[in-house]
CSV table of C-alpha atoms and ligand atoms in Angstrom, one decimal:
chain,number,residue,atom,x,y,z
A,1,MET,CA,19.6,4.4,11.6
A,2,THR,CA,16.9,7.2,11.4
A,3,PRO,CA,14.3,7.4,14.2
A,4,LEU,CA,11.6,6.6,11.6
A,5,ARG,CA,13.4,3.4,10.5
A,6,GLU,CA,14.1,2.4,14.1
A,7,SER,CA,10.4,2.9,14.9
A,8,ASP,CA,9.3,1.0,11.8
A,9,ARG,CA,11.5,-2.0,12.7
A,10,ALA,CA,10.0,-2.0,16.2
A,11,LEU,CA,6.5,-2.0,14.7
A,12,ALA,CA,7.4,-5.0,12.5
A,13,ARG,CA,8.5,-7.2,15.4
A,14,ASP,CA,5.3,-9.1,16.0
A,15,CYS,CA,4.1,-9.3,12.4
A,16,TRP,CA,2.1,-12.6,11.9
A,17,TYR,CA,3.0,-12.6,8.2
A,18,GLU,CA,6.7,-13.2,9.0
A,19,LEU,CA,5.7,-16.3,11.0
A,20,SER,CA,3.5,-17.7,8.2
A,21,ALA,CA,5.6,-17.1,5.1
A,22,PRO,CA,8.9,-19.0,5.0
A,23,ARG,CA,11.6,-16.7,3.7
A,24,GLY,CA,14.3,-19.1,2.5
A,25,PRO,CA,18.0,-18.3,2.3
A,26,GLY,CA,17.6,-14.7,1.1
A,27,TRP,CA,19.9,-12.6,-1.0
A,28,ALA,CA,23.5,-11.4,-0.3
A,29,PRO,CA,24.4,-7.8,0.3
A,30,LEU,CA,26.1,-5.8,-2.5
A,31,ASP,CA,29.9,-6.1,-2.3
A,32,GLY,CA,32.0,-4.1,-4.7
A,33,THR,CA,31.3,-2.0,-7.8
A,34,VAL,CA,28.9,-3.2,-10.5
A,35,ASP,CA,27.4,-1.8,-13.7
A,36,CYS,CA,23.9,-2.3,-14.8
A,37,ASP,CA,21.0,-0.7,-16.8
A,38,VAL,CA,18.8,0.1,-13.8
A,39,ALA,CA,19.4,0.3,-10.1
A,40,ILE,CA,16.3,0.1,-7.9
A,41,VAL,CA,16.3,1.5,-4.3
A,42,GLY,CA,13.8,-0.5,-2.3
A,43,GLY,CA,12.7,-4.2,-2.3
A,44,GLY,CA,9.0,-3.6,-1.7
A,45,LEU,CA,6.2,-4.3,-4.2
A,46,ALA,CA,6.9,-1.1,-6.3
A,47,GLY,CA,10.6,-1.9,-6.7
A,48,LEU,CA,10.1,-5.6,-7.3
A,49,SER,CA,7.4,-5.1,-9.8
A,50,ALA,CA,9.6,-2.7,-11.8
A,51,ALA,CA,12.5,-5.2,-11.5
A,52,LEU,CA,10.5,-8.0,-12.9
A,53,GLU,CA,9.2,-5.9,-15.8
A,54,LEU,CA,12.6,-4.5,-16.6
A,55,ALA,CA,14.3,-7.9,-16.4
A,56,GLN,CA,11.6,-9.4,-18.6
A,57,ARG,CA,12.6,-6.8,-21.2
A,58,GLY,CA,16.2,-8.0,-21.1
A,59,LEU,CA,17.6,-5.1,-19.0
A,60,SER,CA,20.2,-5.7,-16.3
A,61,VAL,CA,18.7,-4.8,-12.9
A,62,ARG,CA,20.0,-4.5,-9.3
A,63,VAL,CA,17.5,-4.2,-6.5
A,64,LEU,CA,19.1,-2.7,-3.3
A,65,GLU,CA,17.1,-3.3,-0.1
A,66,ALA,CA,18.2,-1.9,3.2
A,67,GLY,CA,16.4,-4.7,5.2
A,68,THR,CA,14.9,-7.8,3.8
A,69,VAL,CA,12.7,-8.0,0.8
A,70,GLY,CA,9.1,-7.1,1.9
A,71,SER,CA,10.2,-5.8,5.3
A,72,GLY,CA,8.6,-2.4,4.6
A,73,ALA,CA,4.9,-1.8,4.1
A,74,SER,CA,4.6,-4.4,1.3
A,75,GLY,CA,5.2,-7.4,3.6
A,76,ARG,CA,3.0,-6.3,6.5
A,77,ASN,CA,-0.1,-4.5,5.2
A,78,GLY,CA,-3.8,-5.4,5.4
A,79,GLY,CA,-3.6,-7.5,2.3
A,80,GLN,CA,-6.5,-5.7,0.6
A,81,ALA,CA,-6.1,-5.3,-3.1
A,82,ILE,CA,-8.8,-2.7,-4.0
A,83,HIS,CA,-9.8,-0.9,-7.2
A,84,GLY,CA,-9.1,2.9,-7.5
A,85,LEU,CA,-6.8,5.2,-5.6
A,86,ALA,CA,-6.6,6.4,-2.0
A,87,CYS,CA,-8.2,9.7,-3.1
A,88,ASP,CA,-11.6,10.0,-4.7
A,89,MET,CA,-11.6,10.2,-8.5
A,90,PRO,CA,-12.8,13.9,-8.6
A,91,VAL,CA,-9.3,14.8,-7.2
A,92,ILE,CA,-7.9,13.3,-10.4
A,93,GLU,CA,-10.7,14.8,-12.6
A,94,ALA,CA,-9.9,18.3,-11.3
A,95,GLN,CA,-6.2,17.9,-12.4
A,96,LEU,CA,-6.4,15.8,-15.5
A,97,GLY,CA,-9.9,16.1,-16.8
A,98,LEU,CA,-12.5,13.3,-17.0
A,99,ASP,CA,-11.1,11.4,-20.0
A,100,ASP,CA,-7.7,11.0,-18.4
A,101,ALA,CA,-9.2,10.3,-15.0
A,102,ARG,CA,-11.0,7.4,-16.7
A,103,ARG,CA,-7.7,6.2,-18.0
A,104,VAL,CA,-6.1,6.4,-14.5
A,105,PHE,CA,-9.0,4.4,-13.0
A,106,ALA,CA,-8.8,1.8,-15.8
A,107,LEU,CA,-5.2,1.3,-14.9
A,108,THR,CA,-6.1,0.6,-11.3
A,109,ILE,CA,-8.5,-2.1,-12.5
A,110,GLU,CA,-5.7,-3.5,-14.7
A,111,ALA,CA,-3.6,-3.6,-11.6
A,112,LEU,CA,-6.1,-6.1,-10.1
A,113,ASP,CA,-5.9,-8.2,-13.2
A,114,LEU,CA,-2.1,-8.0,-13.1
A,115,ILE,CA,-2.0,-9.5,-9.6
A,116,ARG,CA,-4.2,-12.4,-10.7
A,117,GLN,CA,-2.0,-12.9,-13.8
A,118,ARG,CA,1.2,-12.8,-11.7
A,119,ILE,CA,-0.1,-15.2,-9.2
A,120,ALA,CA,-1.1,-17.6,-11.9
A,121,GLY,CA,1.9,-17.0,-14.2
A,122,HIS,CA,4.6,-17.3,-11.5
A,123,ALA,CA,2.7,-19.9,-9.3
A,124,ILE,CA,2.7,-17.6,-6.3
A,125,ALA,CA,0.9,-19.3,-3.5
A,126,CYS,CA,-0.4,-16.3,-1.5
A,127,ASP,CA,-3.9,-17.2,-0.4
A,128,TRP,CA,-5.8,-15.0,-2.9
A,129,GLN,CA,-9.5,-14.5,-2.2
A,130,ASP,CA,-11.9,-12.6,-4.4
A,131,GLY,CA,-14.2,-9.9,-3.0
A,132,PHE,CA,-14.2,-6.5,-1.2
A,133,LEU,CA,-17.0,-5.0,0.8
A,134,ALA,CA,-17.2,-1.3,1.7
A,135,VAL,CA,-19.4,-0.6,4.6
A,136,ALA,CA,-20.9,2.6,6.0
A,137,THR,CA,-20.9,3.4,9.7
A,138,SER,CA,-23.9,5.8,9.7
A,139,PRO,CA,-27.1,6.2,7.6
A,140,ARG,CA,-25.7,9.4,6.1
A,141,LYS,CA,-22.5,7.6,5.0
A,142,ALA,CA,-24.6,4.7,3.6
A,143,ALA,CA,-26.5,7.2,1.4
A,144,ALA,CA,-23.2,8.8,0.3
A,145,LEU,CA,-21.7,5.4,-0.4
A,146,GLU,CA,-24.7,4.5,-2.6
A,147,ILE,CA,-24.4,7.8,-4.6
A,148,TRP,CA,-20.7,7.1,-5.0
A,149,ALA,CA,-21.3,3.6,-6.3
A,150,GLN,CA,-23.9,4.9,-8.8
A,151,ARG,CA,-21.3,7.4,-10.1
A,152,MET,CA,-18.6,4.8,-10.4
A,153,ALA,CA,-21.0,2.7,-12.5
A,154,THR,CA,-22.2,5.5,-14.8
A,155,VAL,CA,-19.0,7.6,-15.1
A,156,TYR,CA,-16.3,4.9,-14.8
A,157,ASP,CA,-18.3,2.0,-16.1
A,158,TYR,CA,-17.5,0.1,-12.9
A,159,PRO,CA,-20.6,-1.4,-11.5
A,160,MET,CA,-20.6,-2.8,-8.0
A,161,GLN,CA,-23.4,-4.5,-6.0
A,162,PRO,CA,-25.2,-2.0,-3.6
A,163,ILE,CA,-26.3,-3.5,-0.3
A,164,ALA,CA,-29.2,-1.8,1.5
A,165,GLY,CA,-29.2,-1.3,5.3
A,166,ASP,CA,-31.8,-4.0,5.9
A,167,ASP,CA,-29.7,-6.5,3.9
A,168,ILE,CA,-26.2,-5.7,5.3
A,169,GLY,CA,-26.6,-8.3,8.1
A,170,ARG,CA,-26.4,-11.1,5.5
A,171,TRP,CA,-23.0,-9.8,4.5
A,172,ILE,CA,-21.4,-8.9,7.8
A,173,ALA,CA,-22.4,-10.0,11.3
A,174,SER,CA,-21.8,-6.6,13.0
A,175,PRO,CA,-24.2,-4.1,14.5
A,176,ARG,CA,-22.1,-1.2,13.3
A,177,TYR,CA,-23.0,-0.9,9.6
A,178,HIS,CA,-25.9,0.8,7.8
A,179,GLY,CA,-25.3,-0.3,4.2
A,180,GLY,CA,-22.5,-1.3,1.8
A,181,VAL,CA,-21.2,-2.0,-1.6
A,182,HIS,CA,-19.7,-5.3,-2.8
A,183,ASP,CA,-16.9,-5.4,-5.4
A,184,PRO,CA,-16.1,-9.0,-6.6
A,185,ARG,CA,-13.1,-7.8,-8.7
A,186,SER,CA,-11.1,-6.6,-5.7
A,187,GLY,CA,-9.8,-9.1,-3.2
A,188,HIS,CA,-7.2,-10.0,-0.6
A,189,LEU,CA,-4.0,-12.0,-0.1
A,190,HIS,CA,-1.1,-12.7,2.2
A,191,PRO,CA,1.1,-9.7,1.3
A,192,LEU,CA,4.5,-11.2,2.4
A,193,LYS,CA,3.9,-14.4,0.5
A,194,TYR,CA,3.0,-12.3,-2.6
A,195,THR,CA,6.0,-10.0,-2.2
A,196,LEU,CA,8.4,-12.9,-1.8
A,197,GLY,CA,6.8,-14.5,-4.8
A,198,LEU,CA,7.4,-11.4,-6.9
A,199,ALA,CA,11.0,-11.2,-5.7
A,200,HIS,CA,11.6,-14.8,-6.8
A,201,ALA,CA,9.9,-14.1,-10.1
A,202,ALA,CA,12.2,-11.0,-10.7
A,203,ALA,CA,15.3,-13.0,-9.8
A,204,ALA,CA,14.2,-15.8,-12.1
A,205,ALA,CA,13.8,-13.3,-14.9
A,206,GLY,CA,17.4,-12.1,-14.3
A,207,ALA,CA,17.2,-9.3,-11.8
A,208,VAL,CA,19.9,-9.4,-9.1
A,209,LEU,CA,18.6,-8.7,-5.6
A,210,HIS,CA,20.6,-7.5,-2.6
A,211,GLU,CA,19.3,-7.5,1.0
A,212,GLY,CA,21.0,-5.7,3.9
A,213,THR,CA,22.1,-3.1,1.4
A,214,GLU,CA,21.1,0.4,2.4
A,215,VAL,CA,21.7,3.1,-0.2
A,216,SER,CA,23.5,6.0,1.5
A,217,ALA,CA,24.0,8.4,-1.4
A,218,ILE,CA,23.1,8.9,-5.1
A,219,GLN,CA,25.3,10.9,-7.4
A,220,ASP,CA,23.3,12.0,-10.5
A,221,GLY,CA,25.0,12.5,-13.8
A,222,PRO,CA,25.3,10.8,-17.2
A,223,VAL,CA,26.0,7.5,-15.4
A,224,PRO,CA,24.3,7.9,-11.9
A,225,ARG,CA,26.2,6.3,-9.0
A,226,VAL,CA,24.3,4.6,-6.2
A,227,ARG,CA,26.4,4.2,-3.1
A,228,THR,CA,26.1,1.6,-0.3
A,229,ALA,CA,28.2,0.8,2.7
A,230,ARG,CA,30.2,-1.9,0.8
A,231,GLY,CA,29.7,-1.1,-2.8
A,232,GLU,CA,28.5,1.1,-5.6
A,233,VAL,CA,26.2,0.6,-8.6
A,234,ARG,CA,26.8,2.5,-11.8
A,235,ALA,CA,23.5,2.5,-13.7
A,236,ARG,CA,22.1,4.1,-16.8
A,237,GLN,CA,18.9,4.8,-14.8
A,238,VAL,CA,17.8,4.7,-11.2
A,239,LEU,CA,14.4,4.0,-9.6
A,240,LEU,CA,13.6,5.3,-6.1
A,241,ALA,CA,11.0,3.1,-4.5
A,242,GLY,CA,11.9,3.5,-0.9
A,243,ASN,CA,8.5,4.6,0.4
A,244,VAL,CA,8.7,6.7,3.7
A,245,HIS,CA,12.4,6.0,4.2
A,246,LEU,CA,14.1,7.8,1.3
A,247,GLY,CA,14.6,11.0,3.4
A,248,GLY,CA,18.0,12.5,2.6
A,249,LEU,CA,18.4,10.6,-0.7
A,250,ALA,CA,15.7,12.8,-2.2
A,251,PRO,CA,14.7,15.6,0.2
A,252,GLY,CA,12.4,17.3,-2.3
A,253,LEU,CA,10.4,14.1,-2.7
A,254,ALA,CA,10.4,13.3,1.0
A,255,ARG,CA,8.8,16.7,1.7
A,256,ARG,CA,5.8,15.7,-0.4
A,257,ILE,CA,4.9,12.7,1.7
A,258,MET,CA,4.0,12.3,5.4
A,259,PRO,CA,4.7,9.0,7.2
A,260,VAL,CA,1.5,8.0,9.0
A,261,GLY,CA,1.3,5.0,11.3
A,262,THR,CA,-1.4,2.4,10.8
A,263,TYR,CA,-1.8,-0.8,12.9
A,264,ILE,CA,-3.0,-4.4,12.6
A,265,ALA,CA,-3.9,-7.2,15.0
A,266,CYS,CA,-4.8,-10.7,14.3
A,267,THR,CA,-6.6,-13.2,16.4
A,268,GLU,CA,-5.8,-16.8,17.1
A,269,PRO,CA,-7.7,-19.1,14.7
A,270,LEU,CA,-11.4,-18.7,15.7
A,271,GLU,CA,-13.5,-21.6,16.7
A,272,PRO,CA,-14.9,-23.6,13.8
A,273,GLY,CA,-17.6,-21.8,11.9
A,274,LEU,CA,-17.2,-18.4,13.7
A,275,ALA,CA,-15.0,-16.7,11.0
A,276,ALA,CA,-17.4,-17.8,8.3
A,277,SER,CA,-20.3,-16.4,10.2
A,278,LEU,CA,-18.7,-13.0,10.5
A,279,ILE,CA,-18.2,-12.3,6.8
A,280,PRO,CA,-19.9,-15.2,4.9
A,281,SER,CA,-18.5,-14.0,1.5
A,282,ARG,CA,-14.9,-14.1,3.1
A,283,SER,CA,-14.4,-10.7,1.4
A,284,ALA,CA,-12.0,-8.0,2.7
A,285,VAL,CA,-13.9,-5.2,4.4
A,286,CYS,CA,-13.2,-1.5,4.8
A,287,ASP,CA,-15.5,1.0,6.5
A,288,THR,CA,-16.0,4.5,5.0
A,289,ASP,CA,-14.5,6.5,8.0
A,290,VAL,CA,-11.5,8.6,7.3
A,291,VAL,CA,-9.6,7.0,10.1
A,292,LEU,CA,-10.8,3.6,8.9
A,293,ASP,CA,-11.1,0.1,10.1
A,294,TYR,CA,-10.1,-2.6,7.5
A,295,PHE,CA,-10.3,-6.3,8.2
A,296,ARG,CA,-10.5,-9.7,6.6
A,297,PRO,CA,-10.6,-13.4,7.4
A,298,THR,CA,-7.5,-15.5,6.8
A,299,PRO,CA,-7.5,-19.0,5.4
A,300,ASP,CA,-6.8,-20.5,8.8
A,301,ASP,CA,-9.9,-18.6,10.2
A,302,ARG,CA,-8.2,-15.7,12.0
A,303,LEU,CA,-9.6,-12.2,11.9
A,304,LEU,CA,-6.9,-9.8,10.7
A,305,PHE,CA,-8.0,-6.3,11.7
A,306,GLY,CA,-6.4,-3.0,10.9
A,307,GLY,CA,-7.1,0.5,11.9
A,308,ARG,CA,-6.2,3.6,14.0
A,309,GLY,CA,-3.8,6.1,12.5
A,310,SER,CA,-1.0,8.0,14.1
A,311,TYR,CA,1.2,11.0,13.2
A,312,SER,CA,3.7,9.9,15.8
A,313,THR,CA,6.7,7.7,15.0
A,314,LEU,CA,6.4,6.1,18.5
A,315,THR,CA,5.0,2.6,18.8
A,316,PRO,CA,1.6,3.0,20.5
A,317,ALA,CA,1.5,1.7,24.1
A,318,ARG,CA,-0.8,-1.3,24.6
A,319,LEU,CA,-1.3,-1.8,20.9
A,320,ALA,CA,-2.8,-5.2,21.1
A,321,GLN,CA,-5.4,-4.1,23.7
A,322,SER,CA,-6.4,-1.0,21.8
A,323,MET,CA,-6.9,-3.1,18.6
A,324,ARG,CA,-8.9,-5.6,20.6
A,325,GLN,CA,-11.3,-2.8,21.6
A,326,ARG,CA,-11.8,-2.0,18.0
A,327,ILE,CA,-12.4,-5.6,17.1
A,328,VAL,CA,-14.9,-6.1,19.8
A,329,ARG,CA,-16.7,-2.8,18.9
A,330,THR,CA,-17.2,-4.3,15.5
A,331,PHE,CA,-17.8,-7.9,16.4
A,332,PRO,CA,-19.0,-8.2,20.0
A,333,GLN,CA,-19.1,-12.0,19.5
A,334,LEU,CA,-15.3,-11.9,19.6
A,335,ALA,CA,-15.2,-10.7,23.2
A,336,GLN,CA,-13.4,-13.9,24.2
A,337,ALA,CA,-11.1,-14.2,21.1
A,338,ARG,CA,-7.4,-13.9,21.9
A,339,ILE,CA,-5.2,-11.5,20.0
A,340,ALA,CA,-2.2,-13.5,18.8
A,341,HIS,CA,-0.1,-10.7,17.2
A,342,ALA,CA,-0.1,-6.9,16.7
A,343,TRP,CA,2.1,-4.8,14.5
A,344,GLY,CA,2.1,-1.7,12.3
A,345,GLY,CA,3.9,0.3,9.7
A,346,PHE,CA,4.0,3.6,8.0
A,347,VAL,CA,2.1,4.7,4.9
A,348,ASP,CA,3.3,7.5,2.6
A,349,ILE,CA,0.5,10.0,2.5
A,350,THR,CA,0.5,12.8,0.0
A,351,MET,CA,-1.3,16.1,0.6
A,352,ASN,CA,-4.1,15.1,-1.9
A,353,ARG,CA,-3.8,11.3,-1.3
A,354,ALA,CA,-3.1,10.8,-5.1
A,355,PRO,CA,0.1,8.8,-6.0
A,356,ASP,CA,3.2,10.7,-6.8
A,357,PHE,CA,5.2,9.2,-9.8
A,358,GLY,CA,7.7,11.0,-11.9
A,359,ARG,CA,11.3,11.7,-12.9
A,360,LEU,CA,13.7,14.0,-11.1
A,361,PRO,CA,15.2,16.8,-13.3
A,362,SER,CA,18.7,16.1,-14.5
A,363,PRO,CA,21.5,18.3,-13.0
A,364,GLY,CA,21.8,20.0,-16.4
A,365,GLY,CA,18.0,20.6,-16.7
A,366,GLY,CA,15.3,18.6,-18.4
A,367,ALA,CA,14.0,15.1,-17.4
A,368,GLY,CA,16.7,13.1,-15.8
A,369,ARG,CA,17.7,9.5,-15.2
A,370,ILE,CA,16.2,9.1,-11.7
A,371,TYR,CA,12.6,8.0,-11.6
A,372,TYR,CA,10.4,7.7,-8.5
A,373,LEU,CA,7.3,5.9,-7.3
A,374,GLN,CA,5.8,7.1,-4.0
A,375,GLY,CA,2.7,8.5,-2.3
A,376,PHE,CA,0.5,5.4,-2.5
A,377,SER,CA,-1.2,6.8,0.6
A,378,GLY,CA,-2.2,3.5,2.2
A,379,HIS,CA,-3.7,2.1,-1.1
A,380,GLY,CA,-0.7,0.6,-2.8
A,381,LEU,CA,-1.0,-3.1,-2.7
A,382,ALA,CA,-2.5,-3.4,-6.1
A,383,LEU,CA,-1.3,-0.1,-7.6
A,384,THR,CA,2.4,-0.7,-6.8
A,385,GLY,CA,2.3,-3.6,-9.3
A,386,MET,CA,1.0,-1.4,-12.1
A,387,ALA,CA,3.3,1.4,-11.1
A,388,GLY,CA,6.3,-0.9,-11.5
A,389,ARG,CA,5.0,-1.9,-15.0
A,390,LEU,CA,4.4,1.7,-16.0
A,391,VAL,CA,7.9,2.9,-14.8
A,392,ALA,CA,9.5,0.0,-16.6
A,393,GLN,CA,7.7,1.0,-19.8
A,394,ALA,CA,8.9,4.6,-19.4
A,395,MET,CA,12.5,3.6,-18.7
A,396,ALA,CA,12.5,1.3,-21.7
A,397,GLY,CA,11.2,4.1,-23.9
A,398,GLU,CA,7.8,2.6,-24.5
A,399,ALA,CA,4.6,4.6,-24.4
A,400,GLY,CA,2.4,3.8,-21.4
A,401,GLY,CA,0.5,5.4,-18.5
A,402,PHE,CA,3.6,6.7,-16.5
A,403,GLU,CA,3.3,10.1,-18.2
A,404,LEU,CA,-0.3,10.3,-17.2
A,405,PHE,CA,0.4,9.8,-13.5
A,406,SER,CA,3.4,12.0,-13.6
A,407,ARG,CA,1.2,14.9,-14.7
A,408,LEU,CA,-0.5,14.9,-11.3
A,409,LYS,CA,0.8,17.9,-9.3
A,410,HIS,CA,1.9,17.5,-5.7
A,411,ARG,CA,2.6,20.1,-3.0
A,412,ALA,CA,5.2,19.8,-0.2
A,413,PHE,CA,3.9,19.6,3.3
A,414,PRO,CA,4.7,23.0,4.9
A,415,GLY,CA,7.7,23.2,7.1
A,416,GLY,CA,10.3,20.5,7.9
A,417,PRO,CA,9.5,17.1,9.4
A,418,TRP,CA,8.8,18.7,12.9
A,419,LEU,CA,6.6,21.5,11.6
A,420,ARG,CA,4.6,19.0,9.4
A,421,MET,CA,3.5,17.2,12.5
A,422,PRO,CA,1.2,19.8,14.1
A,423,ALA,CA,-0.7,20.3,10.8
A,424,LEU,CA,-1.2,16.6,10.6
A,425,VAL,CA,-2.3,16.3,14.3
A,426,LEU,CA,-4.9,19.0,13.6
A,427,GLY,CA,-6.0,17.2,10.4
A,428,MET,CA,-6.4,13.8,12.1
A,429,ALA,CA,-8.3,15.4,15.0
A,430,TRP,CA,-10.7,17.0,12.5
A,431,TYR,CA,-11.2,13.8,10.6
A,432,ARG,CA,-11.9,11.9,13.9
A,433,LEU,CA,-14.5,14.5,14.9
A,434,ARG,CA,-16.1,14.2,11.4
A,435,ASP,CA,-16.2,10.4,11.7
A,436,ALA,CA,-17.7,10.7,15.2
A,437,LEU,CA,-20.4,13.0,14.0
A,438,GLY,CA,-21.6,10.4,11.5
B,501,FAD,C1,0.1,-1.5,8.3
B,501,FAD,C2,-0.2,-1.2,6.8
B,501,FAD,C3,-1.4,-1.7,6.3
B,501,FAD,C4,-1.7,-1.4,4.9
B,501,FAD,N1,-2.8,-2.0,4.3
B,501,FAD,C5,-3.0,-1.9,3.0
B,501,FAD,C6,-4.0,-2.6,2.4
B,501,FAD,O1,-4.7,-3.4,3.0
B,501,FAD,N2,-4.2,-2.3,1.0
B,501,FAD,C7,-3.4,-1.5,0.3
B,501,FAD,O2,-3.6,-1.3,-0.9
B,501,FAD,N3,-2.3,-0.9,0.9
B,501,FAD,C8,-2.1,-1.1,2.2
B,501,FAD,N4,-1.0,-0.5,2.8
B,501,FAD,C9,-0.1,0.3,1.9
B,501,FAD,C10,0.8,-0.6,1.1
B,501,FAD,O3,1.4,-1.6,1.9
B,501,FAD,C11,1.9,0.3,0.4
B,501,FAD,O4,1.3,1.3,-0.4
B,501,FAD,C12,2.8,-0.5,-0.5
B,501,FAD,O5,3.3,-1.7,0.2
B,501,FAD,C13,4.0,0.4,-0.8
B,501,FAD,O6,5.0,-0.4,-1.5
B,501,FAD,P1,6.4,0.2,-1.7
B,501,FAD,O7,7.2,-0.8,-2.5
B,501,FAD,O8,6.3,1.6,-2.2
B,501,FAD,O9,7.1,0.4,-0.2
B,501,FAD,P2,7.7,-0.6,0.8
B,501,FAD,O10,7.0,-1.9,0.8
B,501,FAD,O11,7.8,0.1,2.1
B,501,FAD,O12,9.1,-0.8,0.2
B,501,FAD,C14,10.1,0.2,0.3
B,501,FAD,C15,11.4,-0.5,0.6
B,501,FAD,O13,12.5,0.4,0.4
B,501,FAD,C16,13.5,0.1,1.3
B,501,FAD,N5,14.4,1.3,1.4
B,501,FAD,C17,14.0,2.6,1.8
B,501,FAD,N6,15.1,3.4,1.7
B,501,FAD,C18,16.1,2.6,1.3
B,501,FAD,C19,17.5,2.9,1.1
B,501,FAD,N7,18.0,4.1,1.3
B,501,FAD,N8,18.3,1.9,0.7
B,501,FAD,C20,17.8,0.6,0.4
B,501,FAD,N9,16.5,0.3,0.7
B,501,FAD,C21,15.7,1.3,1.1
B,501,FAD,C22,12.7,-0.2,2.6
B,501,FAD,O14,13.5,-0.9,3.5
B,501,FAD,C23,11.5,-0.9,2.1
B,501,FAD,O15,11.7,-2.3,2.1
B,501,FAD,C24,-0.7,-0.7,4.1
B,501,FAD,C25,0.5,-0.2,4.7
B,501,FAD,C26,0.7,-0.5,6.1
B,501,FAD,C27,2.0,0.0,6.7
């Protein structure tokens, strides 16, 4: 096992979602050689969404998951399904022009609709709650947030409700914030329940899932071969959806993303009325800092609070205590609340924070049979669903938005994994300083 995977598994151990979402019997590992139309590496939201879409089109699909379905970022994230991308839209405008940037943004809104449709269509009980609140930690950031929201309304036809500094207390009972923006179309859910629901929907549509099945090698060619410890899949096409763990399977892709640790703690259920008083709209909340805090209430009145950021693959010492400090800094009224669980995971950050979708060149030149979805940069809960749909359209030869995203250019982080680190340390230090200056 790679050190990154080992550390990722350690970070997953105390995840509350695993305790609150029954997994059922699971899926058997691959054993033997099989043929299919599409082999998918990775049973997270990106891989499962593609599996569902491809199976619905009548294609034979195998999903190969090293751990259990949703054991990566998809099953233990903050649960916030938010419009847009991890990067600001001008990053996309600079590369694709305004018209295509508008198309990209519209797809991120469709991604939110798609979650609602899938929840309803496949009866996925995953605690969906409407509403997202962006909050500013300084007057300067509040002014910037207001200008940003005005631009989203005029340029992207996406109006959101601005909240002035003297009104923000009605939305969030915290002394930290100086203004905000409310978006009723975004929302939040229990990510593991949703991921498992998507897995069952894909299986019901005909996809075959394998857990405990790590892909060790891929041999490209007219019929790509995907190798695992106990079997092989011969597929017409392959999708790589392994997030930060692809490593040696596709070194060129791995160099374009950096694994960055992010952490979550959740409280015991709070005393009656307290959770409702913190965020009366029950929206998900994110602040505007670069190393941001993100939090939301759960249906059983816990506060689920994410934040920090780390370039190191080591599990932070005293994680629960450090998350508790962040919680109490935001909500001093929770000084007595007990932290029940603390966990973390890695996000796949690209240099420009834009997603990285495409198709590897074939050994003989030209576009090949191996597609990839990566670089969600910590903003993938909603977009993975749409990404799966887009890649399925592309694999089935249908027109769609995949080509649009694949025109986004990405650069490799300089150096190998060890040289990439110092650059990121410097980057994080700079961002922390910028956040601290207000
Ligand atoms: C702590 C945390 C909080 C987050 N909060 C939010 C949030 O609130 N909102 C938001 O939008 N996004 C959030 N994100 C990001 C979001 O979770 C991800 O963008 C999204 O889940 C990525 O989905 P994925 O399918 O690409 O990756 P994953 O869910 O990581 O799935 C990839 C899967 O591939 C498997 N795999 C890898 N290599 C192999 C191999 N060789 N063989 C077989 N299987 C393999 C892995 O085991 C893994 O299960 C958060 C992420 C983390 C870690």
